[in-house]
Amino acid sequence: MALWGGRFSGQSSELFKLFNDSLPVDFRLLEQDIQGSVAWAEAITQAGVLTQEECQTLTQALAELLAEVKDTPEQIIASGAEDIHSFVESQLIAKVGDLGKKLHTGRSRNDQVATDLKLWCKQEGAHLLSLLIEVKQGLLALAERELDAVMPGYTHLQRAQPVTFGHWALAYVEMFERDISRLQDALNRLNTCPLGCGALAGTAYAIDRQALAASLGFASATLNSLDSVSDRDHVIELCSDASISMMHLSRMAEDMIFFNSGEANFIELADNVTSGSSLMPQKKNPDALELIRGKAGRVYGSLMGILTTMKALPLAYNKDMQEDKEGLFDVMDSWSLCLKMAALVLEGVKVNRTNALAAAQQGYANATELADYLVGKGMPFRQAHHVVGEVVLHAIAESKPLEALPLEVLRGYADIIAEDVYPHLSIDSCLAKRNILGGTAVEQVKAALTAKQAK
Ligand code: ARG
């Protein structure tokens, strides 16, 4: 039975019921709805609406209900209730009779759903934080294992300068640390309780809203009833934080897909996160990483969805807002799955040091070193850049690396070049020179890693 039949003389059409009901989505708020209902029963008891005994009966019945249905969502959905709030209330009435009808005194589904969803966001947000930390730990472990493995660093997907694998992994640690701080920030901001705001104007019962907020684990109560029941900023923020984090995950996935390709072959992914081809027996495809890259799209889609749903909605609650949950649930599920999968992929990554080093040695990744050498001998950098460009052109024509060009050839371009140029062109020298805060020198990367591990 619907919660609101009295004013109606006609029945809802079947299509309307199907269209309007949100139970198939919001059944996931069961625990939060019961938690909120218990806190509300206690709050209205303090306000003199219920006796202690009635309160006890209600809270006990709510606890029983939770135990009975929490592991069987299909049973909840099969009830045909309009939404999770109606489900809980009708089950409560079935258990305790007329007393169950008192629980909704002074409360509206508008402050109820706002509270339930914030409770859910807090719980799920904490879970996501722990998963982000896991991925970060996985990257730190990889950085430690492969600290000094050399690989080409890229700009424009052209080999640019050599870097270490440890440096690459720590770049993603920076990104996930920002994701962690963004999520913590969002969780702090949403930590206010809308319960007691009623439908839109505040409840007419003498509820101590701060005490109620504290009893539900919120930092404080919200301050404006109109805003409280119509605010979905937290949904948008979580979708936005997830989108940024999925962007990071997709970039990491893309890097590894390329590193794992036959063309690069710098890493090998483990068997447990790759799959074969039904036709080509030689294939080992990076499906886990491709799916991480792919799922970023649906997460961005949900962010756009909720932003567009909320755009220009008049105060206060509108049914449009029921559309908030499906996208949010999907975002948080996808984000958490991708983080778990990323952690598993990182665990099994093997670096093919020989290939990665060989690639770093090709592609004139040491051209900047030659220019810096000329600068060291007194040539202005812009001129040195031009001269080295000419040397590179020559080397390409001969299919040789810079260090394979004889001294007389090099001196033909700049007579300040001497025998001491060759050590400058080695990979080790390229790396060692970048011993600057944020640089790729092994010593710097080691220090960066130690600092992260100590955090
Ligand atoms: N199922 C609704 C939602 O998710 C609950 C709030 C209903 N409020 C109302 N006034 N119809 O938004």
CSV table of C-alpha atoms in Angstrom, one decimal, residues 17 35 69 111 114 127 130 142 154 158 177 194 201 219 221 264 271 284 288 332 335 337 347 364 372 376 383 388 444:
chain,number,residue,atom,x,y,z
A,17,LYS,CA,3.8,2.9,-10.7
A,35,GLN,CA,19.6,3.7,11.1
A,69,VAL,CA,16.0,-8.8,4.9
A,111,ASP,CA,14.6,14.9,4.8
A,114,ALA,CA,18.5,13.3,2.0
A,127,HIS,CA,35.5,2.5,1.5
A,130,SER,CA,40.7,2.7,1.6
A,142,LEU,CA,56.2,-1.2,-7.7
A,154,TYR,CA,57.7,10.5,-23.6
A,158,GLN,CA,57.8,10.5,-28.9
A,177,GLU,CA,47.2,11.4,-3.3
A,194,PRO,CA,19.3,17.1,7.1
A,201,ALA,CA,10.2,24.2,6.1
A,219,ALA,CA,29.6,16.5,12.6
A,221,ALA,CA,23.0,19.5,11.6
A,264,ALA,CA,57.2,-1.2,-26.6
A,271,ASP,CA,48.2,-13.9,-16.6
A,284,LYS,CA,47.5,-12.0,-24.4
A,288,ALA,CA,41.6,-5.4,-17.3
A,332,MET,CA,30.8,4.4,-6.8
A,335,TRP,CA,35.2,3.5,-9.3
A,337,LEU,CA,35.9,-2.0,-9.1
A,347,GLU,CA,50.9,-6.4,-8.1
A,364,TYR,CA,68.1,10.4,-29.4
A,372,ASP,CA,73.8,21.0,-22.2
A,376,GLY,CA,78.9,24.0,-20.4
A,383,GLN,CA,72.6,28.0,-30.6
A,388,VAL,CA,72.5,19.5,-31.9
A,444,GLN,CA,65.9,11.7,-5.9
